[in-house]
Amino acid sequence: MKLRLEVGEPRNFDAGDKTNVLMSTVAEGLEGSRTVGKNTEYWFVVDCNPVSFEDMRFKSLLLIPRYRLQKSPVELLKEGQEMVCNGVWRKDGEAWDKASLEAAQEGLLEVDGVIVAHIKVAQEG
């Protein structure tokens, strides 16, 4: 599924084309959730064209919705909903995969920075 990420923070973000818009694709099989207290925190990964902006270097983002959801953000996006997510990337700039996600959850892999993006399914065409 193709997504449109409109980056709001940092305010001067440039995706490499003089806009704050990142076009991305949901990485199949790289989504999940965990229980935090009484709440469920969801996350998913998107791949995008390589970004090199200021000290940011990434080609995929781990996205975590900023607000509590009742079900998977990927399912909500498929239903046409929009959401705001925090996005983090690997400090080495490489793409997220199952091994790196597990290492990050265990505190064994450094992540770098955060962007805040408004996300919706990309329009075809």
PDB file of C-alpha atoms in Angstrom:
ATOM      1  CA  MET A   1       0.000   0.000   0.000  1.00  0.00           C
ATOM      2  CA  LYS A   2       1.344   3.407  -0.987  1.00  0.00           C
ATOM      3  CA  LEU A   3       1.182   6.177   1.598  1.00  0.00           C
ATOM      4  CA  ARG A   4       1.635   9.934   1.525  1.00  0.00           C
ATOM      5  CA  LEU A   5       3.496  11.325   4.533  1.00  0.00           C
ATOM      6  CA  GLU A   6       3.301  15.076   4.986  1.00  0.00           C
ATOM      7  CA  VAL A   7       6.048  15.976   7.444  1.00  0.00           C
ATOM      8  CA  GLY A   8       5.111  18.696   9.939  1.00  0.00           C
ATOM      9  CA  GLU A   9       8.147  18.430  12.215  1.00  0.00           C
ATOM     10  CA  PRO A  10      10.804  19.475  11.631  1.00  0.00           C
ATOM     11  CA  ARG A  11       9.072  22.448  10.045  1.00  0.00           C
ATOM     12  CA  ASN A  12      11.750  22.996   7.386  1.00  0.00           C
ATOM     13  CA  PHE A  13      11.883  19.319   6.308  1.00  0.00           C
ATOM     14  CA  ASP A  14      12.777  18.740   2.643  1.00  0.00           C
ATOM     15  CA  ALA A  15      12.177  15.280   1.186  1.00  0.00           C
ATOM     16  CA  GLY A  16      14.720  16.046  -1.540  1.00  0.00           C
ATOM     17  CA  ASP A  17      12.284  17.612  -3.988  1.00  0.00           C
ATOM     18  CA  LYS A  18      11.754  20.951  -2.188  1.00  0.00           C
ATOM     19  CA  THR A  19       8.544  19.623  -0.551  1.00  0.00           C
ATOM     20  CA  ASN A  20       7.763  18.170   2.872  1.00  0.00           C
ATOM     21  CA  VAL A  21       6.006  15.160   1.312  1.00  0.00           C
ATOM     22  CA  LEU A  22       7.424  11.637   1.411  1.00  0.00           C
ATOM     23  CA  MET A  23       5.835   8.968  -0.732  1.00  0.00           C
ATOM     24  CA  SER A  24       6.275   5.561   0.867  1.00  0.00           C
ATOM     25  CA  THR A  25       5.198   1.940   0.751  1.00  0.00           C
ATOM     26  CA  VAL A  26       4.099  -0.142   3.723  1.00  0.00           C
ATOM     27  CA  ALA A  27       6.702  -2.860   4.337  1.00  0.00           C
ATOM     28  CA  GLU A  28       4.791  -6.144   4.333  1.00  0.00           C
ATOM     29  CA  GLY A  29       5.179  -8.189   7.505  1.00  0.00           C
ATOM     30  CA  LEU A  30       6.788  -5.344   9.469  1.00  0.00           C
ATOM     31  CA  GLU A  31       3.978  -4.247  11.745  1.00  0.00           C
ATOM     32  CA  GLY A  32       2.949  -5.104  15.243  1.00  0.00           C
ATOM     33  CA  SER A  33       1.811  -3.955  18.635  1.00  0.00           C
ATOM     34  CA  ARG A  34       2.645  -4.163  22.299  1.00  0.00           C
ATOM     35  CA  THR A  35       0.676  -3.613  25.479  1.00  0.00           C
ATOM     36  CA  VAL A  36       1.633  -0.575  27.530  1.00  0.00           C
ATOM     37  CA  GLY A  37      -0.394  -0.561  30.748  1.00  0.00           C
ATOM     38  CA  LYS A  38      -4.024  -0.887  29.661  1.00  0.00           C
ATOM     39  CA  ASN A  39      -3.331   0.439  26.162  1.00  0.00           C
ATOM     40  CA  THR A  40      -2.101  -1.122  22.941  1.00  0.00           C
ATOM     41  CA  GLU A  41       0.693   0.691  21.105  1.00  0.00           C
ATOM     42  CA  TYR A  42       0.817  -0.086  17.389  1.00  0.00           C
ATOM     43  CA  TRP A  43       3.708   0.366  14.969  1.00  0.00           C
ATOM     44  CA  PHE A  44       4.500  -0.300  11.317  1.00  0.00           C
ATOM     45  CA  VAL A  45       7.344   0.262   8.851  1.00  0.00           C
ATOM     46  CA  VAL A  46       7.341   2.122   5.537  1.00  0.00           C
ATOM     47  CA  ASP A  47      10.030   2.211   2.872  1.00  0.00           C
ATOM     48  CA  CYS A  48      10.735   5.399   0.926  1.00  0.00           C
ATOM     49  CA  ASN A  49      13.277   6.912  -1.431  1.00  0.00           C
ATOM     50  CA  PRO A  50      16.515   7.672   0.445  1.00  0.00           C
ATOM     51  CA  VAL A  51      16.314  10.930   2.388  1.00  0.00           C
ATOM     52  CA  SER A  52      19.333  13.027   3.218  1.00  0.00           C
ATOM     53  CA  PHE A  53      18.318  16.209   5.030  1.00  0.00           C
ATOM     54  CA  GLU A  54      20.495  18.018   7.551  1.00  0.00           C
ATOM     55  CA  ASP A  55      21.606  15.202   9.892  1.00  0.00           C
ATOM     56  CA  MET A  56      18.826  12.817   8.786  1.00  0.00           C
ATOM     57  CA  ARG A  57      19.707   9.797   6.660  1.00  0.00           C
ATOM     58  CA  PHE A  58      17.077   7.118   6.082  1.00  0.00           C
ATOM     59  CA  LYS A  59      15.294   4.951   3.538  1.00  0.00           C
ATOM     60  CA  SER A  60      12.656   3.523   5.826  1.00  0.00           C
ATOM     61  CA  LEU A  61      10.777   4.692   8.901  1.00  0.00           C
ATOM     62  CA  LEU A  62       9.323   2.963  11.913  1.00  0.00           C
ATOM     63  CA  LEU A  63       5.980   4.737  12.383  1.00  0.00           C
ATOM     64  CA  ILE A  64       4.168   4.910  15.712  1.00  0.00           C
ATOM     65  CA  PRO A  65       0.720   6.572  15.804  1.00  0.00           C
ATOM     66  CA  ARG A  66       0.642   9.539  18.175  1.00  0.00           C
ATOM     67  CA  TYR A  67      -2.878   8.800  19.384  1.00  0.00           C
ATOM     68  CA  ARG A  68      -4.424   5.632  20.773  1.00  0.00           C
ATOM     69  CA  LEU A  69      -6.057   3.423  18.184  1.00  0.00           C
ATOM     70  CA  GLN A  70      -8.554   0.616  18.568  1.00  0.00           C
ATOM     71  CA  LYS A  71      -7.013  -1.461  15.787  1.00  0.00           C
ATOM     72  CA  SER A  72      -4.018  -1.688  13.476  1.00  0.00           C
ATOM     73  CA  PRO A  73      -3.054   1.606  11.789  1.00  0.00           C
ATOM     74  CA  VAL A  74      -2.554  -0.233   8.492  1.00  0.00           C
ATOM     75  CA  GLU A  75      -6.159  -1.462   8.637  1.00  0.00           C
ATOM     76  CA  LEU A  76      -7.414   2.032   9.481  1.00  0.00           C
ATOM     77  CA  LEU A  77      -5.456   3.519   6.562  1.00  0.00           C
ATOM     78  CA  LYS A  78      -6.949   0.895   4.219  1.00  0.00           C
ATOM     79  CA  GLU A  79     -10.386   2.055   5.419  1.00  0.00           C
ATOM     80  CA  GLY A  80      -9.529   5.612   4.353  1.00  0.00           C
ATOM     81  CA  GLN A  81      -8.673   7.067   7.744  1.00  0.00           C
ATOM     82  CA  GLU A  82      -5.783   9.480   8.191  1.00  0.00           C
ATOM     83  CA  MET A  83      -3.469   9.710  11.180  1.00  0.00           C
ATOM     84  CA  VAL A  84      -0.478  11.448  12.696  1.00  0.00           C
ATOM     85  CA  CYS A  85       2.585   9.333  13.486  1.00  0.00           C
ATOM     86  CA  ASN A  86       6.053   9.754  14.887  1.00  0.00           C
ATOM     87  CA  GLY A  87       8.683   8.281  12.591  1.00  0.00           C
ATOM     88  CA  VAL A  88      12.130   7.089  13.654  1.00  0.00           C
ATOM     89  CA  TRP A  89      14.954   5.694  11.593  1.00  0.00           C
ATOM     90  CA  ARG A  90      17.971   3.514  12.184  1.00  0.00           C
ATOM     91  CA  LYS A  91      21.063   5.489  13.169  1.00  0.00           C
ATOM     92  CA  ASP A  92      23.008   3.714  10.399  1.00  0.00           C
ATOM     93  CA  GLY A  93      20.417   4.880   7.827  1.00  0.00           C
ATOM     94  CA  GLU A  94      19.651   1.348   6.665  1.00  0.00           C
ATOM     95  CA  ALA A  95      16.170  -0.059   6.087  1.00  0.00           C
ATOM     96  CA  TRP A  96      14.203  -1.622   8.938  1.00  0.00           C
ATOM     97  CA  ASP A  97      13.856  -5.410   8.886  1.00  0.00           C
ATOM     98  CA  LYS A  98      12.688  -7.998  11.426  1.00  0.00           C
ATOM     99  CA  ALA A  99      16.136  -8.380  13.005  1.00  0.00           C
ATOM    100  CA  SER A 100      16.673  -4.628  13.408  1.00  0.00           C
ATOM    101  CA  LEU A 101      13.168  -4.145  14.854  1.00  0.00           C
ATOM    102  CA  GLU A 102      13.818  -6.850  17.448  1.00  0.00           C
ATOM    103  CA  ALA A 103      17.230  -5.356  18.276  1.00  0.00           C
ATOM    104  CA  ALA A 104      15.709  -1.876  18.695  1.00  0.00           C
ATOM    105  CA  GLN A 105      12.983  -3.223  20.995  1.00  0.00           C
ATOM    106  CA  GLU A 106      15.677  -4.846  23.134  1.00  0.00           C
ATOM    107  CA  GLY A 107      17.720  -1.627  23.197  1.00  0.00           C
ATOM    108  CA  LEU A 108      20.518  -3.166  21.139  1.00  0.00           C
ATOM    109  CA  LEU A 109      20.150  -0.973  18.039  1.00  0.00           C
ATOM    110  CA  GLU A 110      20.384   2.794  18.008  1.00  0.00           C
ATOM    111  CA  VAL A 111      17.597   4.792  16.466  1.00  0.00           C
ATOM    112  CA  ASP A 112      17.963   8.389  15.417  1.00  0.00           C
ATOM    113  CA  GLY A 113      15.731  11.433  15.486  1.00  0.00           C
ATOM    114  CA  VAL A 114      12.049  11.726  14.975  1.00  0.00           C
ATOM    115  CA  ILE A 115       9.760  13.258  12.415  1.00  0.00           C
ATOM    116  CA  VAL A 116       6.058  13.917  12.851  1.00  0.00           C
ATOM    117  CA  ALA A 117       3.937  13.201   9.793  1.00  0.00           C
ATOM    118  CA  HIS A 118       0.297  13.324   8.737  1.00  0.00           C
ATOM    119  CA  ILE A 119      -0.341  10.059   6.879  1.00  0.00           C
ATOM    120  CA  LYS A 120      -2.937   8.931   4.380  1.00  0.00           C
ATOM    121  CA  VAL A 121      -3.212   6.496   1.497  1.00  0.00           C
ATOM    122  CA  ALA A 122      -1.651   7.989  -1.642  1.00  0.00           C
ATOM    123  CA  GLN A 123      -3.963   8.802  -4.519  1.00  0.00           C
ATOM    124  CA  GLU A 124      -3.204   6.878  -7.699  1.00  0.00           C
ATOM    125  CA  GLY A 125      -1.946   8.802 -10.690  1.00  0.00           C
TER     126      GLY A 125
END
